[in-house]
C-alpha positions as protocol buffer text, in pm:
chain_id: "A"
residue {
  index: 1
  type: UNK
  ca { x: 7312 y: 9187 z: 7529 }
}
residue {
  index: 2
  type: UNK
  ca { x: 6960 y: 9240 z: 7540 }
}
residue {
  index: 3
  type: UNK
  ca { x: 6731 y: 9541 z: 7429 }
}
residue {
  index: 4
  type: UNK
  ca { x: 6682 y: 9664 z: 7805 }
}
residue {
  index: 5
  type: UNK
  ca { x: 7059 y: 9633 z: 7933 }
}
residue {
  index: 6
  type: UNK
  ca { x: 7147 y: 9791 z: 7615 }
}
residue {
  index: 7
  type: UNK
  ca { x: 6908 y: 10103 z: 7731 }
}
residue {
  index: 8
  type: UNK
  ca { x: 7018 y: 10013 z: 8085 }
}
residue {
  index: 9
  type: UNK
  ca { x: 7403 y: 10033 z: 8000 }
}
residue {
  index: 10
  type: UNK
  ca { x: 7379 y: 10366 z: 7774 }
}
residue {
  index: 11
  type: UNK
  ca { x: 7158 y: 10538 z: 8035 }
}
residue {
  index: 12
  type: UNK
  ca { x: 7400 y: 10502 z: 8273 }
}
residue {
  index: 13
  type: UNK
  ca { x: 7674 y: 10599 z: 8078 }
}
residue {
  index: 14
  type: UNK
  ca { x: 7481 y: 10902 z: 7959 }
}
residue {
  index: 15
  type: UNK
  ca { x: 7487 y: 10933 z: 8310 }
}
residue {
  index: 16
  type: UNK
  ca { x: 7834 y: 10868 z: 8457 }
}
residue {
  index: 17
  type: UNK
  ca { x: 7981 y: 11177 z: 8139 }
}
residue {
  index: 18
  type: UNK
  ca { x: 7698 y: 11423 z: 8285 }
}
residue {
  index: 19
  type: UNK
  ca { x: 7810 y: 11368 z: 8617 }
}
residue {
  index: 20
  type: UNK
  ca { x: 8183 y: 11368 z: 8506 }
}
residue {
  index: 21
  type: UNK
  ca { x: 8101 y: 11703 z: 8300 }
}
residue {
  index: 22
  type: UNK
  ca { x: 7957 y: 11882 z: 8594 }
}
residue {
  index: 23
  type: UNK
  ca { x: 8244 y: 11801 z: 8846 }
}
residue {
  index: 24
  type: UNK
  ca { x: 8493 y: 11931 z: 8569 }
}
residue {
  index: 25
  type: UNK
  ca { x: 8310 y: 12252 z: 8596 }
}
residue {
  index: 26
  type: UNK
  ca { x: 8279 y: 12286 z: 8954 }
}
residue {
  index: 27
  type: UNK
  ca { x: 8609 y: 12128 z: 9078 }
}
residue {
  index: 28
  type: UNK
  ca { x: 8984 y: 12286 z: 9042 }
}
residue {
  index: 29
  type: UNK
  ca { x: 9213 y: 12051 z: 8799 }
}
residue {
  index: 30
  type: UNK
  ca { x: 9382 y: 11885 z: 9095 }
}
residue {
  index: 31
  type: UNK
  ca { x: 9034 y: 11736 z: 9239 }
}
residue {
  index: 32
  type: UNK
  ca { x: 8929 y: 11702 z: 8925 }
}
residue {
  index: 33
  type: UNK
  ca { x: 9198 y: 11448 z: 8808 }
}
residue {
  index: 34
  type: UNK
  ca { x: 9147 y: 11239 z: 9122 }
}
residue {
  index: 35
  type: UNK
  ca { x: 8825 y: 11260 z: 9070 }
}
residue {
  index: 36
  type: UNK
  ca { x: 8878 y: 11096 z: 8736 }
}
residue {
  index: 37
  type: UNK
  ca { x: 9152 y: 10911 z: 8850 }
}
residue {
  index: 38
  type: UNK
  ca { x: 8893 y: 10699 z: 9073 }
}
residue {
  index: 39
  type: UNK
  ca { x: 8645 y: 10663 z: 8817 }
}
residue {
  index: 40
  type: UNK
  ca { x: 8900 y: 10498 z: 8628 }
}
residue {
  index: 41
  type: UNK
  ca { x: 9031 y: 10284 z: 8896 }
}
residue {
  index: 42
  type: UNK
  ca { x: 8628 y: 10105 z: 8936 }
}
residue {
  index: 43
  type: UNK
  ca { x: 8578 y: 10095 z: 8575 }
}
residue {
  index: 44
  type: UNK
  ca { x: 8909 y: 9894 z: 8519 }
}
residue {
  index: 45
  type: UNK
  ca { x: 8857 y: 9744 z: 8857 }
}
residue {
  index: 46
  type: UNK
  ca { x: 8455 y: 9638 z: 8717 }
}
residue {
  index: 47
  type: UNK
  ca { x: 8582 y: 9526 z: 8359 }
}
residue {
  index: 48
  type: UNK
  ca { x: 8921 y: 9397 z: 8377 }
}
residue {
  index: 49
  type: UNK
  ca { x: 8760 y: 9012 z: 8502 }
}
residue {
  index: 50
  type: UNK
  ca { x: 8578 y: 9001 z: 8146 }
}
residue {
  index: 51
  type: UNK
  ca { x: 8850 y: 9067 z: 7961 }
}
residue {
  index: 52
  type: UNK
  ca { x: 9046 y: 8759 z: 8176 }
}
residue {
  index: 53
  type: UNK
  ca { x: 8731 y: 8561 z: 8156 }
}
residue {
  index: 54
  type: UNK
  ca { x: 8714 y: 8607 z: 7771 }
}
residue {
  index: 55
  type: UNK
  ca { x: 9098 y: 8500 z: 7717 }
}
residue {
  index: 56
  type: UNK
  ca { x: 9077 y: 8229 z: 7960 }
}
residue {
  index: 57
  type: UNK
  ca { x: 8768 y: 8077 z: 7747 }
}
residue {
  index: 58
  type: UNK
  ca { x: 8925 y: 8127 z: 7423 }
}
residue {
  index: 59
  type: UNK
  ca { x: 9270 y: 7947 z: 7554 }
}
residue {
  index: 60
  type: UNK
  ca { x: 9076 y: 7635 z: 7667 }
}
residue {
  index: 61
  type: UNK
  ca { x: 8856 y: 7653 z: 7331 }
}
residue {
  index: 62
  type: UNK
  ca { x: 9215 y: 7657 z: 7147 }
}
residue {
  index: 63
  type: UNK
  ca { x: 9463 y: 7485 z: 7341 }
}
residue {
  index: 64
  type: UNK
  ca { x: 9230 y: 7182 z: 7499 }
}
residue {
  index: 65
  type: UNK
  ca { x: 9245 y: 6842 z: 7293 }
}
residue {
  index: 66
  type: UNK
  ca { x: 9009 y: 6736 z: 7093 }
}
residue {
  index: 67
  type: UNK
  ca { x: 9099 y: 6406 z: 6954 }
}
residue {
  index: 68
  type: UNK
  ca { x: 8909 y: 6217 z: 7164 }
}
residue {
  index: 69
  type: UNK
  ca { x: 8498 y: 6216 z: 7198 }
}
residue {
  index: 70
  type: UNK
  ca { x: 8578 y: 6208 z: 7623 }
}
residue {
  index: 71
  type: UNK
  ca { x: 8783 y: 6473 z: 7557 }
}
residue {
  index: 72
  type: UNK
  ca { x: 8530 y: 6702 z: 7381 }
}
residue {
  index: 73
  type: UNK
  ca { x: 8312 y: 6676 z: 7646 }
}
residue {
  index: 74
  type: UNK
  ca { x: 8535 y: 6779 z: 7893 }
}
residue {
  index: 75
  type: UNK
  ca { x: 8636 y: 7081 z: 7712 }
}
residue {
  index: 76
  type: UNK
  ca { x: 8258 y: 7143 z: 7657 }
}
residue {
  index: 77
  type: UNK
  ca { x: 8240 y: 7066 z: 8064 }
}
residue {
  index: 78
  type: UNK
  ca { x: 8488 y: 7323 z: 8115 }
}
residue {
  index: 79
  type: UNK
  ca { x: 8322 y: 7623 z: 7938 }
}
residue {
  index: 80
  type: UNK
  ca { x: 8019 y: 7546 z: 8018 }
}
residue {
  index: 81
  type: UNK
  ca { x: 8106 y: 7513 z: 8432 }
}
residue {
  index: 82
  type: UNK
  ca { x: 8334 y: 7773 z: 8427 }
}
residue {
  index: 83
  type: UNK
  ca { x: 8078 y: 8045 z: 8236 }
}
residue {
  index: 84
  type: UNK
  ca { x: 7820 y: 7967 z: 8466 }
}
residue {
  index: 85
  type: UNK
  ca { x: 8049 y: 8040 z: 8781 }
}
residue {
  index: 86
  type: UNK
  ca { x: 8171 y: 8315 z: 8671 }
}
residue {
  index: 87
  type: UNK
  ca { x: 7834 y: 8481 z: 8586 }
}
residue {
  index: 88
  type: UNK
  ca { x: 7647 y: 8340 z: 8869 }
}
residue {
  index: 89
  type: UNK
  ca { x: 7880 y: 8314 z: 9107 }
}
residue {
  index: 90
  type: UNK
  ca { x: 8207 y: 8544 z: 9082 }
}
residue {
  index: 91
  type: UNK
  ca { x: 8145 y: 8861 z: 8907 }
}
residue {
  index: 92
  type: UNK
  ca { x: 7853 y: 8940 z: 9103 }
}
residue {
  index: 93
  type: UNK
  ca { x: 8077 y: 8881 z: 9411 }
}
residue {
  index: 94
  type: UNK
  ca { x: 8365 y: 9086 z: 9241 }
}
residue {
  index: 95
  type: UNK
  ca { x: 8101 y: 9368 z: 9144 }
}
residue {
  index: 96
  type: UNK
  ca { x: 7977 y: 9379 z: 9538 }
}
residue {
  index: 97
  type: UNK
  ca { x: 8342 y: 9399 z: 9618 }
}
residue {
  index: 98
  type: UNK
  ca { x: 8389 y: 9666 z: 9424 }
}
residue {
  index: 99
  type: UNK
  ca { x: 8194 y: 9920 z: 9574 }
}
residue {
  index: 100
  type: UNK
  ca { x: 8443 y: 9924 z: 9880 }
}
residue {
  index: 101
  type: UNK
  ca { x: 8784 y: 9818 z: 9762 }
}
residue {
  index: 102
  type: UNK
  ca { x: 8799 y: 10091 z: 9494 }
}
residue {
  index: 103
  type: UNK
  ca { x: 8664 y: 10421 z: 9359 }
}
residue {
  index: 104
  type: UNK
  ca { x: 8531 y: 10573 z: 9723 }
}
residue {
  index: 105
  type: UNK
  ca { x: 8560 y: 10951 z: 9586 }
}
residue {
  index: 106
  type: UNK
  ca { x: 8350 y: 10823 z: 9291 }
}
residue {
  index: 107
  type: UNK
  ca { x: 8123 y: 10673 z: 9488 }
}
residue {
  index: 108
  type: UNK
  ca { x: 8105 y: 10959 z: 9723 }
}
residue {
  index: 109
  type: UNK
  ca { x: 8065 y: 11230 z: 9453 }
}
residue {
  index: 110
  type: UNK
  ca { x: 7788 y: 10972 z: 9274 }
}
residue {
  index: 111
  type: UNK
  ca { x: 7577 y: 11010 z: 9566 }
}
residue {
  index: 112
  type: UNK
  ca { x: 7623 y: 11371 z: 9616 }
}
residue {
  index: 113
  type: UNK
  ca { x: 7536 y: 11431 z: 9261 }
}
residue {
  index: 114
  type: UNK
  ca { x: 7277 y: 11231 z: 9277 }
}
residue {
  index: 115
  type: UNK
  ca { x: 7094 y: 11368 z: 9582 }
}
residue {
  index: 116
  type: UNK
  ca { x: 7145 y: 11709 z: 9461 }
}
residue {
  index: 117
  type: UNK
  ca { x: 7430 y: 11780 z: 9769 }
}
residue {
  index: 118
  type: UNK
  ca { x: 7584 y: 12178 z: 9797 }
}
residue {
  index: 119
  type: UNK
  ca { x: 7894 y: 12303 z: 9710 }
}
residue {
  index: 120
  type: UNK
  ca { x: 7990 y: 12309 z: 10054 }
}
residue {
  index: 121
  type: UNK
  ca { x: 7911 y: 11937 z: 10088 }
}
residue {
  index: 122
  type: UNK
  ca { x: 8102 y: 11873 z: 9784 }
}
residue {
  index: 123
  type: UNK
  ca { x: 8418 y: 12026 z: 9910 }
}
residue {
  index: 124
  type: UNK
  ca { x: 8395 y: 11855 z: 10256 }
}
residue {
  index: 125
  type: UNK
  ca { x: 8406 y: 11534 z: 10038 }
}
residue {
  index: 126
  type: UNK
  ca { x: 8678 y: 11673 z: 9840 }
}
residue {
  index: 127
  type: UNK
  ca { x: 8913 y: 11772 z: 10187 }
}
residue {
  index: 128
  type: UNK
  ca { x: 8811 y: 11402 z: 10359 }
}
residue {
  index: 129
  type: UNK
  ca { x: 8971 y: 11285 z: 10044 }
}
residue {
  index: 130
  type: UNK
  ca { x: 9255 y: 11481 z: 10040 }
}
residue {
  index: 131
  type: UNK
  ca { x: 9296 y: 11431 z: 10389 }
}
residue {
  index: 132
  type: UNK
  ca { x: 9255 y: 11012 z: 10346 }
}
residue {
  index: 133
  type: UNK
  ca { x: 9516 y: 11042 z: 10085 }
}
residue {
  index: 134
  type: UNK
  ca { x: 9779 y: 11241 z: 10262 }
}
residue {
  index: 135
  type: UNK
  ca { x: 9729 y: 10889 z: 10498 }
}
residue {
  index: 136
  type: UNK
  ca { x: 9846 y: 10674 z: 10205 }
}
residue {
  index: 137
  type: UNK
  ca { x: 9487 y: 10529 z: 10130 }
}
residue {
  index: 138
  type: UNK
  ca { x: 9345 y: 10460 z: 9806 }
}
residue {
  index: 139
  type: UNK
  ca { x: 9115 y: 10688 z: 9631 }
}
């Protein structure tokens, strides 16, 4: 990882605990843990396709022949293909999708925090998740 995305990736971090440390103080421990609860979900959601991407490469790195100079080259085919789709093509597509199959009361709390919102706005976005809920819809 570069020098910026390292800064890039801590300052949002640094980021995503302040905002997680000010809705613990303002929000009762029910909202607060699906609060949390939703954070989770988009961060698993977000990360889990590495961790399968990862595995996937190692397996064909381990498990593809070798023997063969075709065969090398296939295998080297293979990694090399199948990195560049999934980092050009995939996980930007799976990070887009994202930001609407999972996480809403995240998201919806992010921008609140973010624009500077009131209490009163806050709990609005806490009852329209409550309510959604009730419903049988995701967080």
């Amino acid at each position: 990882m570069g020098k910026w995305s390292s800064i890039g990736a801590l300052m949002n971090k640094i980021e995503n605990n302040q905002m997680l440390s000010e809705a613990k103080r303002l929000l009762d421990q029910d909202r607060w843990d699906r609060l949390r609860q939703s954070y989770r979900q988009l961060f698993w959601f977000q990360i889990t396709p590495v961790f399968v991407f990862v595995i996937a490469i190692i397996l064909v790195f381990f498990f593809c022949p070798t023997t063969a100079a075709d065969l090398t080259q296939i295998k080297a085919a293979i990694i090399l293909f199948g990195t560049a789709f999934f980092v050009l093509v995939f996980f930007p597509v799976w990070l887009i999708l994202s930001q609407f199959v999972v996480g809403r009361l995240w998201h919806r709390y992010a921008k609140w925090y973010r624009q500077g919102g009131s209490l009163v706005e806050l709990d609005r976005i806490m009852a329209d998740s409550e309510r959604k809920n009730k419903g049988g819809t995701s967080l």
